[in-house]
Amino acid sequence: TLMWKTEDNLISPATLNSIIEDEIIVLFDCRFDLRNKELGHQQYSQGHISNARYISLDDDLADKPGKRGRHPLPQRETFAAVLRKHGVNSDSYIVAYDDSNSIFACRLWWMVRWAGHERVAVLNGGLGAWTQANFELTTSSSEPIFGNFELRKPLTRQVEVQDVQSHTGTLIDARSVDRFHGQNENMDHTAGHIPGALCCPFSENLDKNGLIESNGKNFKNISKDDDVISYCGSGVTATHNILALILAGYDEPALYAGSWSEWIEDPSRPVATR
């Protein structure tokens, strides 16, 4: 029987190591590089945590890029099929990790909950924390047996662009301060942010060792009563802010998955840089 509760949403390397052989655990390696789409899988092949399956942001956690942004959500049923293919059952405990401050692991964490499954946690500190704790890696991997996962009611909140345009609550942007202000934009064809948004860079959720903190210091201007919508460039780091807000005791914020990369697809939508 497992000793950790998924309400925690985070799991430590020591706890993961103690349960890693349990068949109820499904471990996902979410490593990805936005500029080199194959790198994550290459790194996985060179060494990963035992029993981990590789899952790709572009191929598994997103639909094709276009008018809905760079990483639009797939259909829920498409994602459920991905989980089944990787051996996820309706009672599985899912753990996600990467080596990018958990941003891709958080996208998977959010999507698993979007699929209605609450047993999911992020390995706090990612692969770096695992190797620093002297736990081993392996290069072997096996084909999982298909799982029986079925969609349930989403545990997440989600909004579309028209909801953002009419929103009266608090909009938070997870990108860096410079991109928020329209400087050093290296991902999208238009620089700036959605007017009225607060700048809450996801990097502020991390302590000096790269662990996700639960003190909410990134959100001191946000009241617990605020209706929060989280966005970023393409719906990835926005999920990091959602996890950090939940850890800090806030109600479930909504994800605007299209984020900045969808917002700017319509030139009539306003852009701010201050």
XYZ file of N, CA and C in Angstrom:
822
model
N 0.849 -1.204 0.000
C 0.000 0.000 0.000
C 0.878 1.245 0.000
N 0.440 2.254 -0.716
C 1.257 3.448 -0.889
C 1.085 4.397 0.284
N 2.192 5.031 0.638
C 2.193 5.910 1.806
C 1.977 7.366 1.433
N 2.027 7.686 0.161
C 1.891 9.099 -0.196
C 0.516 9.368 -0.759
N 0.050 10.583 -0.518
C -1.278 10.985 -0.967
C -1.121 11.934 -2.144
N -1.902 11.744 -3.182
C -1.753 12.605 -4.346
C -2.235 14.015 -4.092
N -2.994 14.225 -3.001
C -3.367 15.612 -2.703
C -2.113 16.474 -2.596
N -1.006 15.837 -2.283
C 0.237 16.594 -2.147
C 0.697 17.147 -3.500
N 0.348 16.480 -4.574
C 0.686 16.899 -5.940
C 2.179 16.885 -6.244
N 3.001 16.776 -5.210
C 4.451 16.670 -5.390
C 4.920 15.401 -4.699
N 5.978 14.806 -5.224
C 6.577 13.638 -4.584
C 8.087 13.841 -4.559
N 8.723 13.419 -3.475
C 10.173 13.583 -3.353
C 10.884 12.389 -3.992
N 12.158 12.581 -4.368
C 12.916 11.446 -4.906
C 12.938 10.250 -3.948
N 13.106 10.501 -2.652
C 13.180 9.384 -1.700
C 11.878 8.593 -1.670
N 10.750 9.306 -1.675
C 9.462 8.605 -1.668
C 9.272 7.825 -2.958
N 9.587 8.458 -4.090
C 9.440 7.756 -5.368
C 10.316 6.514 -5.393
N 11.550 6.639 -4.914
C 12.459 5.495 -4.934
C 11.915 4.329 -4.118
N 11.183 4.648 -3.046
C 10.682 3.590 -2.165
C 9.489 2.838 -2.760
N 8.837 3.411 -3.768
C 7.639 2.760 -4.330
C 7.792 2.447 -5.815
N 9.002 2.641 -6.335
C 9.167 2.635 -7.792
C 8.868 1.283 -8.429
N 8.990 0.203 -7.671
C 8.721 -1.124 -8.243
C 7.244 -1.506 -8.147
N 6.443 -0.689 -7.490
C 5.016 -0.989 -7.358
C 4.339 -0.849 -8.720
N 3.588 -1.856 -9.116
C 2.984 -1.844 -10.458
C 1.901 -0.789 -10.619
N 1.432 -0.237 -9.504
C 0.381 0.780 -9.603
C 0.959 2.134 -10.030
N 2.293 2.268 -9.954
C 2.948 3.515 -10.352
C 3.183 3.518 -11.863
N 2.776 4.596 -12.529
C 3.167 4.807 -13.927
C 3.982 6.096 -13.974
N 5.242 5.952 -14.355
C 6.193 7.058 -14.312
C 6.433 7.573 -15.730
N 6.330 8.892 -15.897
C 6.526 9.494 -17.220
C 7.728 10.426 -17.227
N 8.614 10.201 -18.190
C 9.738 11.096 -18.466
C 9.250 12.097 -19.511
N 9.154 13.361 -19.111
C 8.555 14.409 -19.962
C 9.601 15.343 -20.552
N 10.873 14.915 -20.577
C 11.913 15.836 -21.055
C 11.633 16.288 -22.488
N 11.880 17.570 -22.730
C 11.574 18.138 -24.045
C 12.382 19.406 -24.232
N 12.704 19.699 -25.479
C 13.393 20.941 -25.824
C 12.602 21.603 -26.944
N 12.135 22.827 -26.703
C 11.272 23.504 -27.672
C 11.979 23.764 -28.997
N 13.313 23.820 -28.969
C 14.046 24.109 -30.205
C 14.613 22.864 -30.874
N 14.629 21.760 -30.151
C 15.136 20.502 -30.705
C 14.199 19.383 -30.258
N 13.186 19.132 -31.089
C 12.059 18.288 -30.682
C 12.454 16.846 -30.371
N 13.596 16.399 -30.895
C 13.993 15.001 -30.688
C 14.869 14.818 -29.451
N 15.359 15.927 -28.891
C 16.369 15.835 -27.834
C 15.862 15.078 -26.611
N 14.620 15.348 -26.208
C 14.088 14.693 -25.011
C 14.118 13.183 -25.119
N 13.715 12.667 -26.262
C 13.702 11.213 -26.432
C 15.118 10.655 -26.483
N 16.040 11.422 -27.088
C 17.446 10.988 -27.108
C 17.988 10.908 -25.680
N 17.674 11.923 -24.869
C 18.146 11.923 -23.481
C 17.543 10.750 -22.712
N 16.267 10.490 -22.964
C 15.600 9.349 -22.331
C 16.347 8.059 -22.658
N 16.716 7.892 -23.925
C 17.412 6.669 -24.356
C 18.773 6.534 -23.687
N 19.383 7.672 -23.355
C 20.718 7.652 -22.737
C 20.653 7.373 -21.238
N 19.471 7.453 -20.647
C 19.332 7.158 -19.226
C 18.111 7.812 -18.633
N 17.293 7.022 -17.936
C 16.060 7.534 -17.328
C 15.798 6.770 -16.038
N 14.837 7.235 -15.273
C 14.468 6.549 -14.039
C 13.810 5.213 -14.399
N 14.091 4.202 -13.596
C 13.585 2.857 -13.852
C 12.067 2.847 -14.056
N 11.627 2.116 -15.063
C 10.199 1.936 -15.405
C 9.543 3.165 -16.036
N 10.300 4.232 -16.253
C 9.683 5.432 -16.844
C 9.361 5.198 -18.313
N 8.248 5.784 -18.764
C 7.902 5.789 -20.186
C 8.101 7.207 -20.698
N 8.566 7.343 -21.927
C 8.781 8.681 -22.479
C 7.487 9.225 -23.070
N 7.209 10.491 -22.787
C 6.028 11.148 -23.348
C 6.463 12.516 -23.872
N 5.996 12.874 -25.068
C 6.491 14.067 -25.763
C 5.459 15.185 -25.743
N 5.907 16.391 -25.408
C 5.006 17.546 -25.439
C 4.326 17.659 -26.795
N 5.110 17.656 -27.864
C 4.543 17.890 -29.199
C 3.658 16.748 -29.678
N 4.095 15.505 -29.433
C 3.376 14.360 -30.006
C 2.230 13.874 -29.132
N 2.367 14.000 -27.817
C 1.414 13.373 -26.898
C 0.593 14.356 -26.072
N 1.154 15.535 -25.804
C 0.503 16.470 -24.882
C -0.054 17.690 -25.600
N -0.036 17.684 -26.931
C -0.526 18.840 -27.687
C -1.060 18.391 -29.034
N -1.973 19.197 -29.553
C -2.440 19.045 -30.922
C -1.457 19.790 -31.831
N -1.682 19.753 -33.123
C -0.786 20.448 -34.056
C -0.885 21.965 -33.862
N 0.240 22.685 -34.001
C 0.206 24.144 -33.856
C -0.622 24.800 -34.956
N -1.149 25.984 -34.655
C -1.961 26.694 -35.641
C -2.654 27.876 -35.001
N -3.857 28.154 -35.452
C -4.614 29.315 -34.962
C -4.890 29.239 -33.461
N -4.869 28.019 -32.900
C -5.139 27.850 -31.467
C -3.863 27.933 -30.634
N -2.752 28.313 -31.280
C -1.511 28.475 -30.537
C -0.492 27.399 -30.862
N 0.660 27.469 -30.164
C 1.761 26.554 -30.470
C 1.566 25.153 -29.907
N 0.867 25.053 -28.767
C 0.637 23.733 -28.151
C -0.813 23.607 -27.686
N -1.765 23.672 -28.637
C -3.170 23.554 -28.220
C -3.433 22.184 -27.590
N -4.400 22.139 -26.697
C -4.743 20.852 -26.101
C -5.311 19.921 -27.170
N -4.981 18.625 -27.081
C -5.633 17.663 -27.972
C -7.072 17.427 -27.508
N -7.814 16.612 -28.221
C -9.111 16.163 -27.707
C -8.863 15.311 -26.462
N -9.754 15.381 -25.486
C -9.568 14.577 -24.272
C -9.473 13.090 -24.607
N -10.299 12.619 -25.532
C -10.291 11.186 -25.866
C -8.966 10.777 -26.518
N -8.391 11.678 -27.312
C -7.077 11.408 -27.914
C -6.031 11.238 -26.820
N -6.089 12.119 -25.815
C -5.132 12.041 -24.710
C -5.369 10.784 -23.877
N -6.634 10.426 -23.648
C -6.937 9.199 -22.897
C -6.321 7.986 -23.590
N -6.363 7.976 -24.924
C -5.770 6.867 -25.681
C -4.254 6.830 -25.501
N -3.624 8.005 -25.420
C -2.180 8.072 -25.149
C -1.879 7.449 -23.787
N -2.678 7.797 -22.777
C -2.454 7.246 -21.438
C -2.624 5.723 -21.442
N -3.662 5.235 -22.102
C -3.870 3.775 -22.166
C -2.695 3.083 -22.850
N -2.220 3.679 -23.939
C -1.097 3.108 -24.694
C 0.133 2.952 -23.799
N 0.269 3.883 -22.850
C 1.424 3.837 -21.943
C 1.137 3.030 -20.679
N 0.016 2.316 -20.665
C -0.235 1.406 -19.551
C -0.956 2.010 -18.366
N -1.593 3.151 -18.549
C -2.305 3.777 -17.427
C -3.663 3.104 -17.232
N -3.918 2.684 -16.000
C -5.200 2.107 -15.609
C -5.989 3.115 -14.786
N -7.248 2.784 -14.522
C -8.092 3.734 -13.786
C -7.639 3.897 -12.339
N -6.808 2.967 -11.836
C -6.330 3.098 -10.452
C -4.845 3.446 -10.382
N -4.218 3.752 -11.520
C -2.776 4.037 -11.523
C -2.442 5.306 -10.742
N -1.243 5.311 -10.155
C -0.647 6.532 -9.619
C 0.373 7.006 -10.649
N 0.177 8.213 -11.154
C 1.055 8.740 -12.195
C 2.048 9.715 -11.571
N 3.318 9.571 -11.932
C 4.355 10.514 -11.508
C 5.043 11.040 -12.765
N 5.247 12.360 -12.815
C 5.848 13.001 -13.982
C 7.131 13.718 -13.577
N 8.142 13.644 -14.453
C 9.371 14.409 -14.203
C 9.957 14.894 -15.520
N 10.824 15.925 -15.415
C 11.605 16.389 -16.560
C 12.914 16.955 -16.031
N 13.637 17.702 -16.864
C 14.850 18.370 -16.378
C 14.794 19.851 -16.730
N 13.573 20.391 -16.808
C 13.352 21.803 -17.161
C 12.526 22.501 -16.089
N 12.932 22.344 -14.835
C 12.210 22.965 -13.716
C 10.751 22.526 -13.643
N 10.482 21.317 -14.148
C 9.166 20.668 -14.048
C 8.082 21.275 -14.927
N 8.447 22.115 -15.911
C 7.380 22.752 -16.701
C 6.625 21.750 -17.568
N 7.323 20.764 -18.143
C 6.639 19.779 -18.986
C 5.926 18.750 -18.113
N 6.523 18.425 -16.960
C 5.859 17.540 -15.999
C 4.559 18.170 -15.500
N 4.569 19.488 -15.301
C 3.347 20.171 -14.852
C 2.272 20.152 -15.934
N 2.665 20.267 -17.192
C 1.682 20.175 -18.283
C 1.010 18.792 -18.244
N 1.808 17.730 -18.053
C 1.216 16.397 -17.957
C 0.340 16.292 -16.714
N 0.845 16.779 -15.571
C 0.068 16.771 -14.319
C -1.299 17.425 -14.543
N -1.303 18.598 -15.189
C -2.570 19.304 -15.424
C -3.467 18.481 -16.344
N -2.909 17.924 -17.416
C -3.712 17.195 -18.398
C -4.287 15.903 -17.830
N -3.538 15.237 -16.961
C -4.066 14.028 -16.316
C -5.281 14.392 -15.464
N -5.195 15.507 -14.754
C -6.331 15.962 -13.944
C -7.471 16.441 -14.846
N -7.128 17.028 -15.974
C -8.121 17.424 -16.987
C -8.870 16.192 -17.512
N -8.169 15.062 -17.575
C -8.796 13.805 -17.996
C -9.606 13.171 -16.870
N -9.640 13.816 -15.699
C -10.475 13.360 -14.596
C -9.786 12.438 -13.611
N -8.455 12.387 -13.652
C -7.691 11.437 -12.823
C -6.908 12.223 -11.776
N -7.167 11.960 -10.491
C -6.515 12.790 -9.473
C -5.216 12.207 -8.945
N -4.942 10.954 -9.250
C -3.734 10.326 -8.702
C -2.526 10.675 -9.562
N -2.032 11.893 -9.414
C -0.889 12.316 -10.223
C -0.051 13.296 -9.422
N 1.260 13.151 -9.521
C 2.175 14.039 -8.815
C 3.385 14.336 -9.688
N 4.026 15.456 -9.388
C 5.255 15.878 -10.063
C 6.432 15.537 -9.154
N 7.476 14.954 -9.726
C 8.700 14.682 -8.960
C 9.373 16.012 -8.668
N 9.374 16.417 -7.393
C 9.882 17.747 -7.069
C 11.395 17.812 -7.260
N 11.822 18.793 -8.059
C 13.241 18.923 -8.383
C 13.638 18.155 -9.626
N 12.720 17.324 -10.126
C 12.944 16.644 -11.393
C 14.100 15.662 -11.376
N 14.622 15.395 -12.552
C 15.693 14.417 -12.705
C 16.945 14.850 -11.947
N 17.178 16.170 -11.868
C 18.350 16.664 -11.146
C 18.323 16.277 -9.679
N 17.158 16.413 -9.048
C 17.029 16.050 -7.633
C 17.196 14.547 -7.453
N 16.713 13.781 -8.416
C 16.824 12.317 -8.364
C 18.294 11.886 -8.409
N 19.048 12.435 -9.360
C 20.451 12.021 -9.481
C 21.286 12.588 -8.335
N 20.907 13.778 -7.850
C 21.628 14.364 -6.722
C 21.456 13.521 -5.459
N 20.325 12.838 -5.364
C 20.080 11.950 -4.225
C 20.747 10.587 -4.437
N 21.538 10.488 -5.516
C 22.290 9.268 -5.837
C 21.408 8.069 -6.168
N 20.208 8.323 -6.655
C 19.387 7.226 -7.168
C 19.776 6.973 -8.622
N 19.630 5.719 -9.041
C 20.220 5.361 -10.330
C 19.281 5.584 -11.507
N 19.905 5.575 -12.693
C 19.182 5.637 -13.957
C 19.391 4.317 -14.689
N 18.554 4.071 -15.679
C 18.679 2.865 -16.489
C 18.534 3.252 -17.958
N 19.034 2.398 -18.843
C 18.798 2.630 -20.270
C 17.790 1.627 -20.815
N 17.347 0.698 -19.982
C 16.419 -0.324 -20.484
C 14.979 0.183 -20.411
N 14.175 -0.211 -21.395
C 12.756 0.117 -21.344
C 11.986 -1.029 -21.974
N 10.745 -1.219 -21.533
C 9.933 -2.308 -22.070
C 8.604 -1.744 -22.551
N 7.984 -2.444 -23.486
C 6.679 -2.017 -23.998
C 5.625 -2.254 -22.923
N 4.919 -1.206 -22.506
C 3.891 -1.432 -21.488
C 2.685 -2.183 -22.060
N 1.978 -2.874 -21.180
C 0.702 -3.490 -21.551
C -0.345 -2.382 -21.569
N -1.229 -2.407 -22.549
C -2.278 -1.379 -22.641
C -3.065 -1.279 -21.344
N -3.354 -0.052 -20.934
C -4.140 0.165 -19.728
C -5.625 0.276 -20.030
N -6.420 0.391 -18.953
C -7.876 0.480 -19.112
C -8.416 1.852 -18.721
N -7.544 2.859 -18.769
C -7.944 4.207 -18.347
C -9.181 4.696 -19.100
N -10.117 5.292 -18.364
C -11.295 5.919 -18.978
C -11.417 7.350 -18.482
N -11.852 8.232 -19.369
C -12.068 9.628 -18.988
C -13.124 9.742 -17.904
N -12.894 10.696 -17.000
C -13.911 11.086 -16.028
C -14.053 12.603 -16.099
N -14.935 13.132 -15.270
C -15.194 14.574 -15.288
C -13.904 15.337 -14.966
N -13.583 16.402 -15.721
C -12.337 17.138 -15.453
C -12.264 17.657 -14.018
N -11.065 17.610 -13.448
C -10.806 18.163 -12.115
C -10.197 19.556 -12.242
N -10.040 20.001 -13.488
C -9.392 21.276 -13.787
C -10.431 22.282 -14.252
N -9.990 23.529 -14.412
C -10.816 24.558 -15.041
C -10.074 25.058 -16.270
N -10.839 25.386 -17.297
C -10.236 25.736 -18.575
C -11.062 26.844 -19.205
N -10.401 27.800 -19.850
C -11.123 28.865 -20.553
C -10.598 28.995 -21.977
N -11.426 29.570 -22.834
C -11.054 29.842 -24.216
C -10.825 31.346 -24.375
N -10.357 31.731 -25.560
C -9.949 33.121 -25.779
C -11.090 34.101 -25.514
N -12.326 33.732 -25.887
C -13.434 34.672 -25.662
C -13.700 34.883 -24.172
N -13.428 33.848 -23.344
C -13.575 34.011 -21.895
C -12.532 34.989 -21.361
N -11.329 34.924 -21.923
C -10.258 35.828 -21.491
C -10.621 37.264 -21.861
N -11.192 37.443 -23.042
C -11.551 38.792 -23.493
C -12.624 39.418 -22.610
N -13.512 38.594 -22.046
C -14.609 39.146 -21.241
C -14.359 38.993 -19.743
N -13.164 38.535 -19.369
C -12.891 38.157 -17.978
C -12.725 39.379 -17.072
N -13.312 39.292 -15.898
C -13.191 40.396 -14.942
C -12.265 40.043 -13.782
N -11.806 38.815 -13.713
C -10.956 38.394 -12.605
C -9.499 38.746 -12.818
N -8.618 37.873 -12.366
C -7.178 38.130 -12.401
C -6.504 37.227 -13.422
N -5.812 37.862 -14.359
C -5.104 37.142 -15.411
C -3.621 37.162 -15.056
N -2.976 35.995 -14.995
C -1.548 35.967 -14.666
C -0.751 35.335 -15.806
N 0.432 35.898 -16.059
C 1.310 35.502 -17.161
C 2.560 34.852 -16.573
N 2.835 33.602 -16.964
C 3.937 32.833 -16.379
C 5.275 33.052 -17.071
N 5.300 33.829 -18.151
C 6.554 34.016 -18.888
C 7.500 34.952 -18.125
N 8.718 35.070 -18.634
C 9.727 35.908 -17.990
C 9.322 37.380 -18.024
N 9.920 38.165 -17.144
C 9.622 39.598 -17.057
C 9.887 40.291 -18.391
N 11.004 39.944 -19.050
C 11.322 40.645 -20.301
C 10.319 40.321 -21.407
N 9.929 39.065 -21.527
C 8.933 38.741 -22.556
C 7.588 39.397 -22.237
N 7.241 39.450 -20.961
C 6.001 40.125 -20.557
C 5.995 41.566 -21.061
N 7.154 42.221 -20.962
C 7.270 43.627 -21.370
C 7.621 43.785 -22.851
N 7.567 42.689 -23.602
C 7.762 42.783 -25.045
C 9.208 42.837 -25.476
N 10.125 42.436 -24.571
C 11.553 42.452 -24.906
C 12.068 41.019 -25.071
N 13.080 40.857 -25.930
C 13.734 39.548 -26.119
C 12.742 38.443 -26.458
N 11.714 38.770 -27.214
C 10.733 37.751 -27.611
C 11.382 36.806 -28.620
N 11.538 35.536 -28.229
C 12.243 34.596 -29.108
C 11.380 33.405 -29.508
N 10.098 33.426 -29.153
C 9.228 32.296 -29.470
C 8.069 32.683 -30.386
N 7.554 33.889 -30.232
C 6.325 34.273 -30.923
C 6.535 35.498 -31.800
N 5.701 35.654 -32.831
C 5.917 36.706 -33.835
C 5.497 38.090 -33.350
N 4.762 38.155 -32.242
C 4.366 39.447 -31.683
C 4.757 39.459 -30.213
N 5.306 40.587 -29.752
C 5.801 40.664 -28.378
C 4.829 41.440 -27.504
N 4.863 41.159 -26.193
C 4.003 41.863 -25.250
C 3.177 40.892 -24.431
N 2.077 41.410 -23.846
C 1.214 40.556 -23.028
C -0.244 40.963 -23.195
N -1.139 40.150 -22.666
C -2.566 40.461 -22.714
C -2.827 41.619 -21.753
N -3.476 42.697 -22.215
C -3.699 43.860 -21.346
C -4.380 43.468 -20.036
N -3.866 44.033 -18.938
C -4.442 43.775 -17.628
C -3.824 42.606 -16.887
N -2.971 41.835 -17.562
C -2.373 40.663 -16.912
C -1.330 41.080 -15.880
N -1.150 40.232 -14.863
C -0.072 40.400 -13.890
C 1.101 39.519 -14.316
N 2.309 40.024 -14.099
C 3.524 39.279 -14.431
C 3.906 38.392 -13.243
N 3.765 37.075 -13.393
C 4.101 36.106 -12.331
C 4.974 35.007 -12.933
N 6.265 35.297 -13.195
C 7.112 34.315 -13.884
C 7.170 32.995 -13.109
N 6.994 31.884 -13.804
C 6.973 30.584 -13.125
C 8.270 30.331 -12.366
N 9.381 30.940 -12.826
C 10.675 30.715 -12.170
C 10.660 31.165 -10.713
N 9.739 32.081 -10.382
C 9.621 32.551 -8.996
C 9.005 31.496 -8.077
N 8.489 30.410 -8.644
C 7.935 29.330 -7.820
C 9.018 28.394 -7.307
N 10.269 28.592 -7.755
C 11.346 27.655 -7.457
C 12.272 28.205 -6.389
N 12.754 27.317 -5.514
C 13.801 27.749 -4.589
C 15.157 27.601 -5.285
N 16.243 27.869 -4.549
C 17.552 27.896 -5.209
C 17.991 26.515 -5.696
N 17.360 25.462 -5.184
C 17.678 24.109 -5.639
C 16.725 23.610 -6.724
N 15.846 24.489 -7.194
C 14.925 24.088 -8.250
C 13.702 23.340 -7.763
N 13.465 23.366 -6.447
C 12.263 22.731 -5.902
C 11.097 23.709 -5.965
N 9.903 23.181 -6.228
C 8.710 24.026 -6.277
C 8.287 24.338 -4.848
N 8.158 25.619 -4.554
C 7.796 26.044 -3.206
C 6.283 26.151 -3.075
N 5.808 26.060 -1.837
C 4.364 26.164 -1.617
C 4.002 27.396 -0.799
N 4.939 28.363 -0.715
C 4.663 29.561 0.095
C 3.911 30.641 -0.679
N 3.737 30.466 -1.981
C 2.947 31.414 -2.759
C 3.552 32.797 -2.891
N 4.875 32.929 -2.682
C 5.476 34.272 -2.719
C 5.342 34.943 -4.086
N 5.143 34.141 -5.124
C 4.974 34.663 -6.486
C 3.619 35.344 -6.666
N 2.702 35.109 -5.712
C 1.310 35.527 -5.922
C 0.826 36.472 -4.830
N 1.760 37.246 -4.257
C 1.364 38.063 -3.104
C 0.351 39.145 -3.459
N 0.232 39.478 -4.767
C -0.764 40.482 -5.164
C -2.104 39.862 -5.539
N -2.239 38.572 -5.318
C -3.473 37.879 -5.698
C -4.186 37.410 -4.440
N -5.451 37.795 -4.325
C -6.221 37.402 -3.144
C -6.792 36.000 -3.343
N -7.036 35.317 -2.218
C -7.584 33.955 -2.281
C -8.980 33.948 -2.906
N -9.637 35.120 -2.927
C -10.988 35.196 -3.496
C -10.971 35.456 -4.997
N -9.817 35.810 -5.554
C -9.766 36.179 -6.971
C -10.073 34.979 -7.869
N -10.734 35.262 -8.972
C -10.955 34.248 -10.001
C -9.776 34.346 -10.969
N -8.871 33.377 -10.892
C -7.585 33.480 -11.587
C -7.586 32.671 -12.882
N -7.094 33.304 -13.947
C -6.803 32.608 -15.203
C -5.295 32.650 -15.413
N -4.715 31.482 -15.680
C -3.271 31.363 -15.866
C -2.951 31.140 -17.344
N -2.001 31.941 -17.867
C -1.552 31.729 -19.248
C -0.048 31.942 -19.325
N 0.517 31.639 -20.509
C 1.956 31.807 -20.730
C 2.154 31.973 -22.228
N 3.137 31.300 -22.820
C 3.321 31.367 -24.260
C 2.425 30.391 -25.002
N 2.350 29.150 -24.486
C 1.543 28.139 -25.179
C 0.906 27.121 -24.240
N 0.653 27.518 -22.996
C -0.065 26.628 -22.091
C 0.810 25.593 -21.412
N 2.101 25.873 -21.272
C 3.006 24.952 -20.584
C 3.381 25.512 -19.212
N 4.168 26.597 -19.167
C 4.558 27.142 -17.859
C 3.351 27.664 -17.074
N 2.249 27.959 -17.761
C 1.018 28.358 -17.055
C 0.563 27.279 -16.082
N 0.825 26.003 -16.417
C 0.404 24.919 -15.524
C 1.293 24.855 -14.285
N 2.535 25.339 -14.398
C 3.450 25.425 -13.252
C 2.876 26.413 -12.232
N 2.377 27.557 -12.725
C 1.733 28.521 -11.824
C 0.467 27.941 -11.204
N -0.283 27.146 -11.965
C -1.495 26.533 -11.408
C -1.130 25.598 -10.259
N -0.116 24.765 -10.457
C 0.317 23.873 -9.378
C 0.780 24.680 -8.170
N 1.588 25.710 -8.403
C 2.108 26.510 -7.287
C 0.983 27.225 -6.539
N -0.019 27.710 -7.256
C -1.174 28.347 -6.608
C -1.931 27.348 -5.743
N -2.150 26.142 -6.259
C -2.858 25.119 -5.484
C -2.053 24.742 -4.241
N -0.734 24.597 -4.385
C 0.117 24.280 -3.233
C 0.032 25.375 -2.174
N -0.175 26.629 -2.630
C -0.240 27.764 -1.703
C -1.649 27.961 -1.137
N -2.571 27.060 -1.464
C -3.894 27.106 -0.859
C -4.951 27.862 -1.637
N -4.653 28.214 -2.880
C -5.658 28.881 -3.714
C -6.606 27.846 -4.316
N -7.812 28.301 -4.671
C -8.734 27.455 -5.424
C -8.163 27.206 -6.817
N -8.658 26.157 -7.455
C -8.195 25.777 -8.798
C -8.300 26.949 -9.777
N -7.165 27.469 -10.269
C -7.223 28.507 -11.299
C -7.582 27.877 -12.649
N -8.028 28.698 -13.576
C -8.337 28.209 -14.920
C -7.105 28.330 -15.809
N -6.937 27.380 -16.706
C -5.873 27.447 -17.708
C -6.427 28.021 -19.004
N -5.747 29.041 -19.527
C -6.009 29.477 -20.897
C -4.925 28.828 -21.753
N -5.230 27.663 -22.305
C -4.209 26.831 -22.957
C -3.648 27.477 -24.218
N -4.479 28.187 -24.973
C -3.986 28.837 -26.192
C -2.913 29.862 -25.885
N -3.106 30.566 -24.774
C -2.144 31.523 -24.246
C -1.722 32.569 -25.287
N -0.561 33.182 -25.047
C -0.115 34.299 -25.893
C -0.054 33.910 -27.369
N 0.408 32.678 -27.650
C 0.595 32.277 -29.049
C -0.732 32.153 -29.795
N -1.835 31.937 -29.082
C -3.145 31.996 -29.738
C -3.659 33.434 -29.794
N -3.492 34.153 -28.689
C -3.991 35.537 -28.600
C -3.548 36.374 -29.799
N -2.269 36.248 -30.182
C -1.701 37.097 -31.241
C -2.044 36.617 -32.651
N -2.738 35.480 -32.777
C -3.128 35.008 -34.110
C -4.198 35.903 -34.726
N -4.906 36.661 -33.883
C -5.898 37.620 -34.387
C -5.351 39.018 -34.136
N -4.926 39.736 -35.201
C -4.279 41.045 -35.016
C -5.200 42.095 -34.403
N -6.500 41.819 -34.344
C -7.406 42.807 -33.741
C -7.384 42.746 -32.211
N -6.786 41.703 -31.643
C -6.730 41.621 -30.171
C -5.655 42.569 -29.645
N -5.952 43.250 -28.541
C -5.005 44.252 -28.032
C -3.752 43.625 -27.421
N -2.665 44.378 -27.467
C -1.367 43.946 -26.956
C -0.821 45.045 -26.058
N -0.292 44.674 -24.899
C 0.315 45.655 -23.988
C 1.785 45.313 -23.790
N 2.590 46.344 -23.485
C 4.010 46.092 -23.197
C 4.454 46.734 -21.892
N 3.596 47.523 -21.253
C 4.006 48.171 -20.003
C 3.687 47.303 -18.805
